[in-house]
Coordinates of C-alpha atoms and ligand atoms in Angstrom, one line a residue:
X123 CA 0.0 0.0 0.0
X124 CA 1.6 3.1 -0.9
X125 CA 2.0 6.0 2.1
X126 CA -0.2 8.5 2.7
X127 CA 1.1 11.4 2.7
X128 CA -0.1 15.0 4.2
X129 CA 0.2 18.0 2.2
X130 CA 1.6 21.3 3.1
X131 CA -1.0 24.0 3.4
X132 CA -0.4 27.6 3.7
X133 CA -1.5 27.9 7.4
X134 CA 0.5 25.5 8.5
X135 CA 3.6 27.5 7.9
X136 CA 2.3 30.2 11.0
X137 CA 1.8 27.3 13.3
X138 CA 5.8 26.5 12.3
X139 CA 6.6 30.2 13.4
X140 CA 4.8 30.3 16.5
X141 CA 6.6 26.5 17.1
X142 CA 9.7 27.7 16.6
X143 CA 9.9 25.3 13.9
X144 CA 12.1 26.6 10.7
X145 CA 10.6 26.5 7.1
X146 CA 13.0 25.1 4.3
X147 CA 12.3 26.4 0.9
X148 CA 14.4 25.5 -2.9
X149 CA 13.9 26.5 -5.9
X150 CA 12.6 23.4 -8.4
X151 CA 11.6 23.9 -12.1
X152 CA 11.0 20.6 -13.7
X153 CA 8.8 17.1 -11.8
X154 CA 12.1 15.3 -11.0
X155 CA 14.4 17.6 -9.6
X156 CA 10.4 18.4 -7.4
X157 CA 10.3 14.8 -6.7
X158 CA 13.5 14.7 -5.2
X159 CA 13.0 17.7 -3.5
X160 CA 9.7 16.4 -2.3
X161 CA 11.1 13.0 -0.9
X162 CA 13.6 14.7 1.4
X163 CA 10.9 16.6 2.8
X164 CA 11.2 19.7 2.0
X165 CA 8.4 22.4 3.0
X166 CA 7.6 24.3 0.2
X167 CA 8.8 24.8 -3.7
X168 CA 9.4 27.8 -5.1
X169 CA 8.8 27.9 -9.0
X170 CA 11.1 31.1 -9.1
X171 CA 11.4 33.0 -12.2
X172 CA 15.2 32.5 -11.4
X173 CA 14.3 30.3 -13.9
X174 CA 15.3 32.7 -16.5
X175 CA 18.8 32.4 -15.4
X176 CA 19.4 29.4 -14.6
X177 CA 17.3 27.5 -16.8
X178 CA 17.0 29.8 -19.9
X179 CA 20.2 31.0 -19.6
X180 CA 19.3 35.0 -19.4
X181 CA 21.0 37.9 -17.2
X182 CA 18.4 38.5 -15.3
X183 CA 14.5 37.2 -14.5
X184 CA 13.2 40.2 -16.6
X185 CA 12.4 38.4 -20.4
X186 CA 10.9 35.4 -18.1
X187 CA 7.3 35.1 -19.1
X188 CA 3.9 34.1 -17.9
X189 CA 3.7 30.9 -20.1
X190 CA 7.1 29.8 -19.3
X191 CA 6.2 29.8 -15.7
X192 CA 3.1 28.1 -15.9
X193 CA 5.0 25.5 -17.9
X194 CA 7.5 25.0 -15.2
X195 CA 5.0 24.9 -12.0
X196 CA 2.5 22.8 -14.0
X197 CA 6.3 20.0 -14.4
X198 CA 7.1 20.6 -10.6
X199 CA 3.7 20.0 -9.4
X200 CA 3.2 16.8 -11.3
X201 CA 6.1 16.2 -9.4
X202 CA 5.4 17.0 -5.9
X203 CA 3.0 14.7 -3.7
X204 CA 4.0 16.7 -0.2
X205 CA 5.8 20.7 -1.0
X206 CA 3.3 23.3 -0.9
X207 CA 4.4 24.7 -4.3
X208 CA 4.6 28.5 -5.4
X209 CA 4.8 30.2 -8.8
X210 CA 6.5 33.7 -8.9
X211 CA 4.2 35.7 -10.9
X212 CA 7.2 37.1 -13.6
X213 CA 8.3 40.8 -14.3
X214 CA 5.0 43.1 -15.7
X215 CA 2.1 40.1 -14.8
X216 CA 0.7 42.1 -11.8
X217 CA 2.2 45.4 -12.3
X218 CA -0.5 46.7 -15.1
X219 CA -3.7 46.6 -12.7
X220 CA -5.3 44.3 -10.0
X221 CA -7.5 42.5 -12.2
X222 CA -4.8 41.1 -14.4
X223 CA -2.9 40.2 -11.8
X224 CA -5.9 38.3 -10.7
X225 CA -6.7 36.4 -14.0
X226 CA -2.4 35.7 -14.3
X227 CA -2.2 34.4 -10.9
X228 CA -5.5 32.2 -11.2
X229 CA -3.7 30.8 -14.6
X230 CA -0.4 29.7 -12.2
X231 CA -2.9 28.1 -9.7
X232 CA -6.0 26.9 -11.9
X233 CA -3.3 25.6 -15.2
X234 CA 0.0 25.2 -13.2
X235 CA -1.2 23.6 -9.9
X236 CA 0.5 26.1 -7.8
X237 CA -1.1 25.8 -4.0
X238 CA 0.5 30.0 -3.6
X239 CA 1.9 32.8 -5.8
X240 CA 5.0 35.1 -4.6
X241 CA 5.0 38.9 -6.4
X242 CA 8.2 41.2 -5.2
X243 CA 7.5 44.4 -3.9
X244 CA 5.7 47.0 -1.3
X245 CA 3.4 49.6 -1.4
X246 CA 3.4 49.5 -5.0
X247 CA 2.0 45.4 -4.4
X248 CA -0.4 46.1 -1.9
X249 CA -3.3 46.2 -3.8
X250 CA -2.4 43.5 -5.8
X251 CA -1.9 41.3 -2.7
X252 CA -4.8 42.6 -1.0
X253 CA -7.1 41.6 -4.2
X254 CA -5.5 38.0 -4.3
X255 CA -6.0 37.4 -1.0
X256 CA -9.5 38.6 -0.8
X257 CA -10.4 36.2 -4.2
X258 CA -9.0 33.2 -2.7
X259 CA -5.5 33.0 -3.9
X260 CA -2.2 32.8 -1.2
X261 CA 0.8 35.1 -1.9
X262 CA 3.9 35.4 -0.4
X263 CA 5.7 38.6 -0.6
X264 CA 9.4 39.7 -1.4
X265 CA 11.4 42.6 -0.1
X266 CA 14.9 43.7 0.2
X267 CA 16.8 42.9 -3.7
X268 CA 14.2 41.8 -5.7
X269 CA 15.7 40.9 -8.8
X270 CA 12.9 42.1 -10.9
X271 CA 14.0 45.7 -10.1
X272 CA 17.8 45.5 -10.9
X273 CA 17.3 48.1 -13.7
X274 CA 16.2 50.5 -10.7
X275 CA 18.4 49.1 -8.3
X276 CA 21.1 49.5 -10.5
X277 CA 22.3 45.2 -10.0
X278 CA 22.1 42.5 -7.5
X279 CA 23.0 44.7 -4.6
X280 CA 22.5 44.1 -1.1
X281 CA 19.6 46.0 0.2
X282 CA 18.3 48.1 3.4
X283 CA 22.1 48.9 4.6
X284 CA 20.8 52.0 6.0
X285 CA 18.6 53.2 8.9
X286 CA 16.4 55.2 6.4
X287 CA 16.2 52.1 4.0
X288 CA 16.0 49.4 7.0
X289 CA 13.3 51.7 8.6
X290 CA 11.5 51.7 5.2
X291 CA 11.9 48.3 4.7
X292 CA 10.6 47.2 8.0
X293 CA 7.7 49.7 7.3
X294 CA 6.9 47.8 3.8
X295 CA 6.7 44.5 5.5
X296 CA 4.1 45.2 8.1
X297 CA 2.0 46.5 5.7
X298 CA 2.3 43.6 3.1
X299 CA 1.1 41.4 6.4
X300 CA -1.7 43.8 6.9
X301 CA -2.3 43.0 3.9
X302 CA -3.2 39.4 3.9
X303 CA 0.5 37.6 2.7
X304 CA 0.9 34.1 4.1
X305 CA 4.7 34.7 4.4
X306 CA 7.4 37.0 3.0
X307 CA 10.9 36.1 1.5
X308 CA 13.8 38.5 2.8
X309 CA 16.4 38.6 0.2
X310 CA 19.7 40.4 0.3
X311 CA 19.3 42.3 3.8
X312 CA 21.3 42.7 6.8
X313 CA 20.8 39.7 9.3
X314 CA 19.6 42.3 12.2
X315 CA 16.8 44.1 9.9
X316 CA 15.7 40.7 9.0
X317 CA 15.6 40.1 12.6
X318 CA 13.5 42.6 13.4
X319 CA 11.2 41.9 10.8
X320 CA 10.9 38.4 12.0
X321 CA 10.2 39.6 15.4
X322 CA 7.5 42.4 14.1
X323 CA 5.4 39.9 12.1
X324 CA 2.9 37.3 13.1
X325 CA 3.8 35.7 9.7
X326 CA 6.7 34.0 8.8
X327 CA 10.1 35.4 7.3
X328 CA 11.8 33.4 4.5
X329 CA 15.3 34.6 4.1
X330 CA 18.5 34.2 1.6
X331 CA 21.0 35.9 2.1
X332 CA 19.8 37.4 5.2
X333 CA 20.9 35.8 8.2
X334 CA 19.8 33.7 10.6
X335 CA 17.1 34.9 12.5
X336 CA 14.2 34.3 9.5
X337 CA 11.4 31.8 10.3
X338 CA 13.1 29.7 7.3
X339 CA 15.7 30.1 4.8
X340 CA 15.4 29.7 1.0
X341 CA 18.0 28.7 -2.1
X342 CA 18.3 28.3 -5.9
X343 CA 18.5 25.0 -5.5
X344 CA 21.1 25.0 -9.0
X345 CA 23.3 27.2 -6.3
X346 CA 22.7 25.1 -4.0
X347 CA 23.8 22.0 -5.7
X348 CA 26.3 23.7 -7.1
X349 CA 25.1 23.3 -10.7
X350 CA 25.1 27.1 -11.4
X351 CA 28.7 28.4 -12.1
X352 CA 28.0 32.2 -13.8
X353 CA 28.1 33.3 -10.6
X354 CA 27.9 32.1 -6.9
X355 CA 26.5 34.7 -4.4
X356 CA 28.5 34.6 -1.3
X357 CA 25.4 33.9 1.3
X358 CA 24.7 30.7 -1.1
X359 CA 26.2 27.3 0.7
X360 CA 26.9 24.6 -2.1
X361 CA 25.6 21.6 -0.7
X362 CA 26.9 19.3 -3.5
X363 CA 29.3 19.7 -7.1
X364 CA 26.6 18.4 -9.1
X365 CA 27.9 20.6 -12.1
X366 CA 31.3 19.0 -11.7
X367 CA 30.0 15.2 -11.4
X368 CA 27.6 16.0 -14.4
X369 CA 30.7 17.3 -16.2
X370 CA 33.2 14.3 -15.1
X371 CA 30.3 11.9 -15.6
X372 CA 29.6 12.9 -19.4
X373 CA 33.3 12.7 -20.2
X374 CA 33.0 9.2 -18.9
X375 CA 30.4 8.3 -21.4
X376 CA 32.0 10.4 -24.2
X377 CA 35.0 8.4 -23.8
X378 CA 32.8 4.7 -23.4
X379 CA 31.1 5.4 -26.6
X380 CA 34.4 6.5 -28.5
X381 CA 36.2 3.5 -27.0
X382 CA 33.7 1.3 -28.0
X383 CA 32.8 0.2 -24.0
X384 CA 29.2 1.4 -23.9
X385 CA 27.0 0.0 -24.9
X386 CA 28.0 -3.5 -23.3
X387 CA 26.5 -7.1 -23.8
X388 CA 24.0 -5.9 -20.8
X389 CA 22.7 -2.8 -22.5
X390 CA 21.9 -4.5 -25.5
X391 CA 17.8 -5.5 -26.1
X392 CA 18.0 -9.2 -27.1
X393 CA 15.7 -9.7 -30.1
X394 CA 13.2 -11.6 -28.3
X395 CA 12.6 -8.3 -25.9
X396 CA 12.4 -5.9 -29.2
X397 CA 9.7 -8.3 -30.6
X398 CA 7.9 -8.2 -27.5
X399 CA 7.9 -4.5 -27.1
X400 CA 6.5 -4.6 -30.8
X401 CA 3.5 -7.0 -29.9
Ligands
KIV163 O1 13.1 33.4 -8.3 C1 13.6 32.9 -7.3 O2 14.3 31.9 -7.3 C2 13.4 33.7 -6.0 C3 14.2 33.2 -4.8 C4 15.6 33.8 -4.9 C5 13.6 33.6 -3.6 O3 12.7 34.6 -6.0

């Protein structure tokens, strides 16, 4: 009999926070890297539109679009039986009024099987994340460098370095949870402003690259495996060299197939087996 196995939900993630119990987040984009994700046990998968870089092979997540997202979270939630599973909403999908951020998001939940959507921003969100809430739809917020802003941010810079900024930040997170996000990734912030965040909302913090003190932490998980090699931010721990084994592993097989040593008498179908298959 196979296990039964019971689902993340959005409001289980509070009752984490007020446990004391962290929330692990990764990145997935396709059903088996979700799978494996999924068996380990992580908590939630983010269909990020970090996609665009590490996937599509782009500079930034800017030219990632809607259909390429729902694409990706429809593969990752075939693939996931326990990780609540969340689709970014991409660059210009819920910045050109509420109601198409409403249809855009229901297309990530209704087509891709997302169980959340995140959108980066503040006050200029609110709205937006009001509206979803208020129609059914869970969203998880993002402050401090989001990526979808470099061209005004001028790069991937650390963000909220100053009083003003870490004042303004602060600010910009109570007023997301006022208005109705389940949770809210801190990216790129000093660890004592995501502290205080932490400590200010009922909700929980995500963090990467933002210390400690978050309700949970969050990774690509092609940094994290160490699959991504453009550019590795300095919070990002590599947890494995996939990249390398993929690299040493292929040259393996390059050199069986030159060499004549793959395929061997056991990867050979007998011809009794290819009629079969025929049948
Ligand atoms: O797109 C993404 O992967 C993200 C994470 C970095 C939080 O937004």
């Amino acid at each position: 009999m196979s296990e039964r196995v019971k689902p993340v939900r959005v409001t289980d993630l509070k009752k984490k926070k007020r446990r004391g119990e962290r929330i692990t987040m990764l990145t997935a984009y396709d059903a088996t890297m979700a799978g494996l994700l999924d068996r380990a046990g992580i908590d939630l998968l983010l269909v990020g539109d970090s996609l665009g870089m590490v996937v599509e092979g782009h500079d930034s997540t800017i030219p990632v679009t809607l259909e390429a997202m729902i694409h990706h979270t429809q593969a990752v939630s075939r693939g996931t039986k326990r990780a609540l599973v969340v689709g970014d909403m991409p660059f210009m999908t819920y910045h050109t009024g509420v109601e198409d951020a409403v249809r855009n998001a229901g297309r990530l939940i209704q087509e891709g099987g997302a169980g959340a959507v995140k959108i980066e921003g503040g006050r200029a969100v609110l709205d937006v994340a009001a509206r979803l809430t208020d129609v059914g739809i869970p969203v998880m917020g993002h402050l401090g460098l989001t990526p979808q802003s470099i061209l005004r941010l001028g790069g991937f810079r650390p963000q909220a370095r100053t009083p003003e900024d870490a004042d303004h930040l602060i600010a910009e997170a109570q007023t997301l949870e006022a208005a109705g996000v389940f949770a809210l990734v801190l990216e790129s912030i000093p660890a004592e402003v995501a502290a205080t965040v932490s400590r200010e909302l009922t909700i929980p913090t995500i963090g990467i690259g933002a210390g400690p003190y978050c309700d949970g932490q969050v990774l690509v998980s092609y940094d994290a495996f160490g699959m991504f090699d453009k550019f590795v931010p300095s919070f990002v721990k590599q947890y494995a060299q996939l990249g390398e084994q993929i690299v040493s592993a292929t040259r393996e097989y390059i050199n069986d197939v030159r060499e004549g040593r793959f395929p061997a008498h056991e990867h050979t179908v007998s011809a009794s087996v290819r009629r079969s298959r025929r049948d």
